Every structure is written in structure tokens, then in C-alpha cells.
Amino acid sequence: SGTGIAPAFSVSPSSVSFGDNLIGTSKLDSVSVTNTGTASLSITNVTSDNTKFTVTPTTGTIDTGASQKFYITFSPTATGSQSGTISFTDNASGSPHTVSVSGTGIAPAFSVSPSSVSFGDNLVGASKLDSVTVSNTGTASLSITNVTSDNTKFTVTPTTGTIAASGTQKFYITFSPTVTGNQSGTISFTDNASGSPHTVSVSGTGVEPSFSVSPTSLSFGDVSTGQSKTDSVTV
């Protein structure tokens, strides 16, 4: 007499969707493999046909009635949809067994208009306000963590912001010259989009009036009583 035994492979879930995931980051999920057979299940190799999806561990031995988790990581390096197949090579009937995986790489994109601001002439001691509009042309939320100016004559508000995909936000720049002459600077946006920091160039000229009179004194000489004499000064 004798008893025939064999392992049996069962995996749950049979497919994994990671949904949207920011490029440059990773998202983890798992599947559980169960041995529903009557002999030990030996998994000799686990592979992925898409390098954006990786799996650990890559081997395993599962006793009858037992289960083991396998962890799948999605790490997109570019925007767009990705799909793949995780293959389990084992000693059960039907090997290799597969799990389908999918996910979408998303990323913010920074765009600013205008890319430069000229304030022209501005009176010393006074302020002039202008603005730029930042647009998120990407597929993920744009996080602006800091906005700075390398010239104190130009200030910007706000200094942070979060812009949803396809959204926009205005940033207000103020020019406040304290001396006469040309001024220039760069407004820098530190954010989570490719190419950060992004910049806007700014310029303006401080101006002020200057009084001069010539001549500085007038001598009318002798003027007869009841008569008038006219002279002038030039300002």
C-alpha cells in the first residue's frame, strides 16, 4: 500500500495594482502563497519581467497547509503606466505560476509665467508690486517648500505652496529700492519637480528727484521807487 502526495500552489491575490506612485519613490505590497497540497512546496525562483517591479524573497519552502508572504515593490523611474508578471518556479503542477502587477508613475512639473519681471523705474523709498504664476503641468502634486530672493530689494510672498496637478498659484514680488541705480536678482523656487530649483529673474531701477537751482543768488542793484525789475532763476 502507499499514498501519493503532491504540493499544490495557490496565491492570493492573483494580481496587484499599485495605482499612482511618484517617480523616484517606492511602494510596497504583497501576495500570500499557500500550499494546499499534501507535500512540501519548494519555490526555487521568483522573477519579474519588468525591472520596475521587484520581489523578495526569491525562494521559499512551504509546508502542507502553510503560507508564505512575498513582497513586491513598485519603483517607477518615468511617468506612465507600467505592467509586469511575477513568476514563481516551483515543484507544483502548473509551474511556473504567475501574478500580474501594474502601476502608474506620476510626477509634478514646474512651469512659471513670466520667466522674468522688469519693474522699470521706481522711486527710492517706495514699493512696486508684480506677480508670476506657477503652473503644475504634471500628474502629481507640486510641493514648493521654499521661495527665496538673492537680493533684499526684491521680496516674494508666499514662500511655500502646494499645487495640485493642472493647478496654478500666484506668487507676488515686491521691488523696494533704497538707493538709486539698477538692481537685479533671482527668485528661486525649491520644489519636488525635476530641475529644482526653478528661477525667475527680476530687475528694476531706483530713481529719485534731485534739486538744483542756478544762480543761487540774485542782485537787482538799484531800482527806482515805484518801478519793477525782473530777473529769473532756473530750477
Coordinates of C-alpha atoms in Angstrom, one line a residue:
S1 CA 0.0 0.0 0.0
G2 CA 1.1 3.7 -0.4
T3 CA -0.2 7.2 -0.6
G4 CA 0.5 9.6 -3.5
I5 CA 1.3 13.1 -2.3
A6 CA 2.0 16.3 -4.1
P7 CA 2.3 20.0 -3.4
A8 CA -0.3 22.5 -4.7
F9 CA 0.3 26.2 -5.4
S10 CA -2.3 28.8 -4.5
V11 CA -1.6 32.6 -4.5
S12 CA -3.7 35.5 -3.3
P13 CA -4.3 38.0 -4.7
S14 CA -3.6 36.9 -8.3
S15 CA -3.0 40.4 -9.4
V16 CA -1.7 43.6 -7.7
S17 CA -2.4 47.1 -8.8
F18 CA -0.2 49.8 -7.2
G19 CA -2.2 52.7 -8.6
D20 CA -0.4 56.1 -8.9
N21 CA 3.1 56.3 -7.5
L22 CA 5.5 59.2 -7.5
I23 CA 8.6 58.6 -9.6
G24 CA 11.8 58.2 -7.6
T25 CA 9.8 56.6 -4.7
S26 CA 8.8 53.1 -3.9
K27 CA 5.5 51.4 -2.9
L28 CA 5.3 48.0 -1.2
D29 CA 2.6 45.4 -1.5
S30 CA 2.5 41.6 -1.0
V31 CA 0.9 38.3 -2.1
S32 CA 0.5 35.2 0.0
V33 CA 1.4 31.8 -1.4
T34 CA -0.4 28.8 0.2
N35 CA 0.5 25.1 -0.1
T36 CA -2.9 23.4 -0.4
G37 CA -1.3 20.1 -1.3
T38 CA -0.1 17.1 0.6
A39 CA 3.7 17.5 0.1
S40 CA 6.2 20.3 0.8
L41 CA 6.1 23.1 -1.8
S42 CA 9.5 24.2 -2.9
I43 CA 9.7 27.5 -4.7
T44 CA 13.2 27.6 -6.4
N45 CA 13.0 31.1 -8.0
V46 CA 10.7 34.1 -8.2
T47 CA 11.3 36.6 -11.1
S48 CA 9.8 39.7 -12.6
D49 CA 9.8 40.5 -16.3
N50 CA 9.8 44.3 -15.5
T51 CA 12.6 45.8 -13.5
K52 CA 10.2 48.4 -12.1
F53 CA 8.7 45.6 -10.0
T54 CA 10.9 43.6 -7.7
V55 CA 10.1 40.8 -5.3
T56 CA 11.5 39.3 -2.1
P57 CA 12.3 36.7 -1.1
T58 CA 13.1 34.9 -4.4
T59 CA 12.9 31.3 -2.9
G60 CA 10.9 29.5 -0.3
T61 CA 9.8 26.2 1.2
I62 CA 6.2 25.9 2.4
D63 CA 4.9 23.0 4.4
T64 CA 1.5 21.5 3.7
G65 CA -1.3 23.8 4.7
A66 CA 1.1 26.7 5.4
S67 CA 1.5 30.1 3.7
Q68 CA 4.3 32.5 3.0
K69 CA 4.3 36.1 2.0
F70 CA 6.2 37.5 -0.9
Y71 CA 6.7 41.3 -1.0
I72 CA 6.5 43.2 -4.3
T73 CA 8.0 46.7 -4.7
F74 CA 7.0 49.2 -7.4
S75 CA 9.7 51.8 -8.2
P76 CA 8.8 53.9 -11.3
T77 CA 11.5 55.9 -12.9
A78 CA 9.4 57.5 -15.5
T79 CA 5.8 58.7 -15.8
G80 CA 3.2 56.5 -17.4
S81 CA 1.6 53.1 -17.0
Q82 CA 3.7 50.0 -16.2
S83 CA 2.8 46.4 -16.1
G84 CA 4.6 43.1 -15.5
T85 CA 4.4 39.5 -14.4
I86 CA 5.8 37.9 -11.3
S87 CA 6.7 34.2 -12.0
F88 CA 7.1 31.5 -9.3
T89 CA 9.1 28.5 -10.4
D90 CA 8.2 25.6 -8.1
N91 CA 7.6 21.8 -7.8
A92 CA 3.8 22.0 -8.0
S93 CA 1.7 21.2 -11.0
G94 CA 1.3 24.1 -13.5
S95 CA 4.7 25.7 -12.7
P96 CA 5.6 28.5 -13.3
H97 CA 2.7 30.2 -11.6
T98 CA 2.2 33.9 -12.1
V99 CA 0.9 37.1 -10.6
S100 CA 0.1 40.2 -12.7
V101 CA 1.3 43.6 -11.5
S102 CA 0.6 47.1 -12.6
G103 CA 1.1 50.7 -11.6
T104 CA 1.4 54.2 -12.9
G105 CA 4.4 56.5 -12.5
I106 CA 3.4 60.1 -11.8
A107 CA 5.4 63.3 -11.3
P108 CA 4.8 67.0 -10.8
A109 CA 6.1 69.5 -13.5
F110 CA 7.0 73.2 -12.8
S111 CA 6.1 76.0 -15.2
V112 CA 6.2 79.7 -14.4
S113 CA 5.0 82.7 -16.4
P114 CA 6.5 85.2 -17.0
S115 CA 10.1 83.9 -16.5
S116 CA 11.4 87.4 -15.9
V117 CA 9.9 90.5 -14.3
S118 CA 11.1 94.1 -15.1
F119 CA 9.8 96.7 -12.6
G120 CA 11.3 99.6 -14.6
D121 CA 11.8 102.9 -12.7
N122 CA 10.7 103.0 -9.1
L123 CA 11.0 105.9 -6.6
V124 CA 13.5 105.2 -3.8
G125 CA 11.6 104.6 -0.6
A126 CA 8.5 103.4 -2.4
S127 CA 7.4 99.9 -3.4
K128 CA 6.1 98.4 -6.6
L129 CA 4.2 95.0 -6.8
D130 CA 4.1 92.5 -9.6
S131 CA 3.5 88.7 -9.8
V132 CA 4.3 85.4 -11.5
T133 CA 2.0 82.4 -11.9
V134 CA 3.3 78.9 -11.2
S135 CA 1.5 76.1 -13.0
N136 CA 1.8 72.4 -12.3
T137 CA 1.7 70.7 -15.7
G138 CA 2.5 67.3 -14.3
T139 CA 0.5 64.4 -12.9
A140 CA 1.3 64.6 -9.2
S141 CA 1.0 67.3 -6.6
L142 CA 3.7 70.0 -6.8
S143 CA 5.2 70.9 -3.4
I144 CA 7.0 74.2 -3.2
T145 CA 9.0 74.1 0.1
N146 CA 10.8 77.4 -0.2
V147 CA 10.9 80.6 -2.3
T148 CA 13.9 82.9 -1.8
S149 CA 15.4 86.1 -3.3
D150 CA 19.2 86.7 -3.6
N151 CA 18.6 90.5 -3.5
T152 CA 16.8 92.0 -0.5
K153 CA 15.4 94.8 -2.7
F154 CA 13.1 92.1 -4.1
T155 CA 10.8 90.1 -1.8
V156 CA 8.3 87.4 -2.6
T157 CA 5.1 86.0 -0.9
P158 CA 4.1 83.4 -0.2
T159 CA 7.3 81.4 0.4
T160 CA 5.7 77.9 0.2
G161 CA 2.8 76.3 -1.7
T162 CA 1.2 73.1 -2.8
I163 CA -0.3 73.0 -6.3
A164 CA -2.5 70.1 -7.5
A165 CA -1.9 68.6 -10.9
S166 CA -3.1 71.0 -13.6
G167 CA -3.4 73.7 -10.9
T168 CA -1.9 77.2 -10.6
Q169 CA -0.8 79.6 -7.9
K170 CA 0.3 83.3 -7.9
F171 CA 3.4 84.5 -6.2
Y172 CA 3.8 88.2 -5.5
I173 CA 7.1 90.0 -5.9
T174 CA 7.8 93.5 -4.4
F175 CA 10.6 95.8 -5.5
S176 CA 11.6 98.3 -2.8
P177 CA 14.8 100.2 -3.9
T178 CA 16.7 102.0 -1.1
V179 CA 19.3 103.7 -3.4
T180 CA 19.3 105.0 -7.0
G181 CA 20.6 102.8 -9.8
N182 CA 19.9 99.5 -11.4
Q183 CA 19.1 96.4 -9.4
S184 CA 18.7 92.8 -10.4
G185 CA 18.1 89.5 -8.7
T186 CA 16.9 85.9 -8.9
I187 CA 13.8 84.4 -7.3
S188 CA 14.4 80.7 -6.6
F189 CA 11.7 78.1 -6.1
T190 CA 12.7 74.9 -4.3
D191 CA 10.2 72.1 -5.1
N192 CA 9.8 68.4 -5.8
A193 CA 9.7 68.7 -9.6
S194 CA 12.5 67.8 -11.9
G195 CA 15.1 70.6 -12.4
S196 CA 14.5 72.2 -9.0
P197 CA 15.3 74.9 -8.0
H198 CA 13.5 76.8 -10.7
T199 CA 14.2 80.6 -11.1
V200 CA 12.6 83.9 -12.2
S201 CA 14.9 86.8 -13.0
V202 CA 13.9 90.3 -11.7
S203 CA 15.2 93.8 -12.4
G204 CA 14.4 97.4 -11.7
T205 CA 15.9 100.9 -11.3
G206 CA 15.8 103.0 -8.2
V207 CA 15.1 106.7 -9.0
E208 CA 14.7 109.9 -7.0
P209 CA 14.4 113.6 -7.8
S210 CA 17.4 115.9 -7.4
F211 CA 17.0 119.7 -6.9
S212 CA 19.4 122.2 -8.5
V213 CA 18.9 126.0 -8.9
S214 CA 21.0 128.5 -10.8
P215 CA 22.0 131.1 -10.0
T216 CA 21.8 130.6 -6.2
S217 CA 21.5 134.4 -5.6
L218 CA 20.1 137.4 -7.4
S219 CA 21.3 141.1 -7.1
F220 CA 18.8 143.6 -8.5
G221 CA 21.0 146.6 -7.9
D222 CA 19.3 150.0 -7.8
V223 CA 15.6 150.1 -8.6
S224 CA 13.7 153.3 -8.6
T225 CA 10.9 153.5 -6.1
G226 CA 7.6 152.6 -7.8
Q227 CA 9.4 150.7 -10.6
S228 CA 10.0 146.9 -11.1
K229 CA 12.9 144.9 -12.3
T230 CA 12.5 141.2 -13.3
D231 CA 15.2 138.5 -13.2
S232 CA 15.0 134.7 -13.1
V233 CA 16.5 131.5 -11.7
T234 CA 16.4 128.1 -13.4
V235 CA 15.5 125.0 -11.4

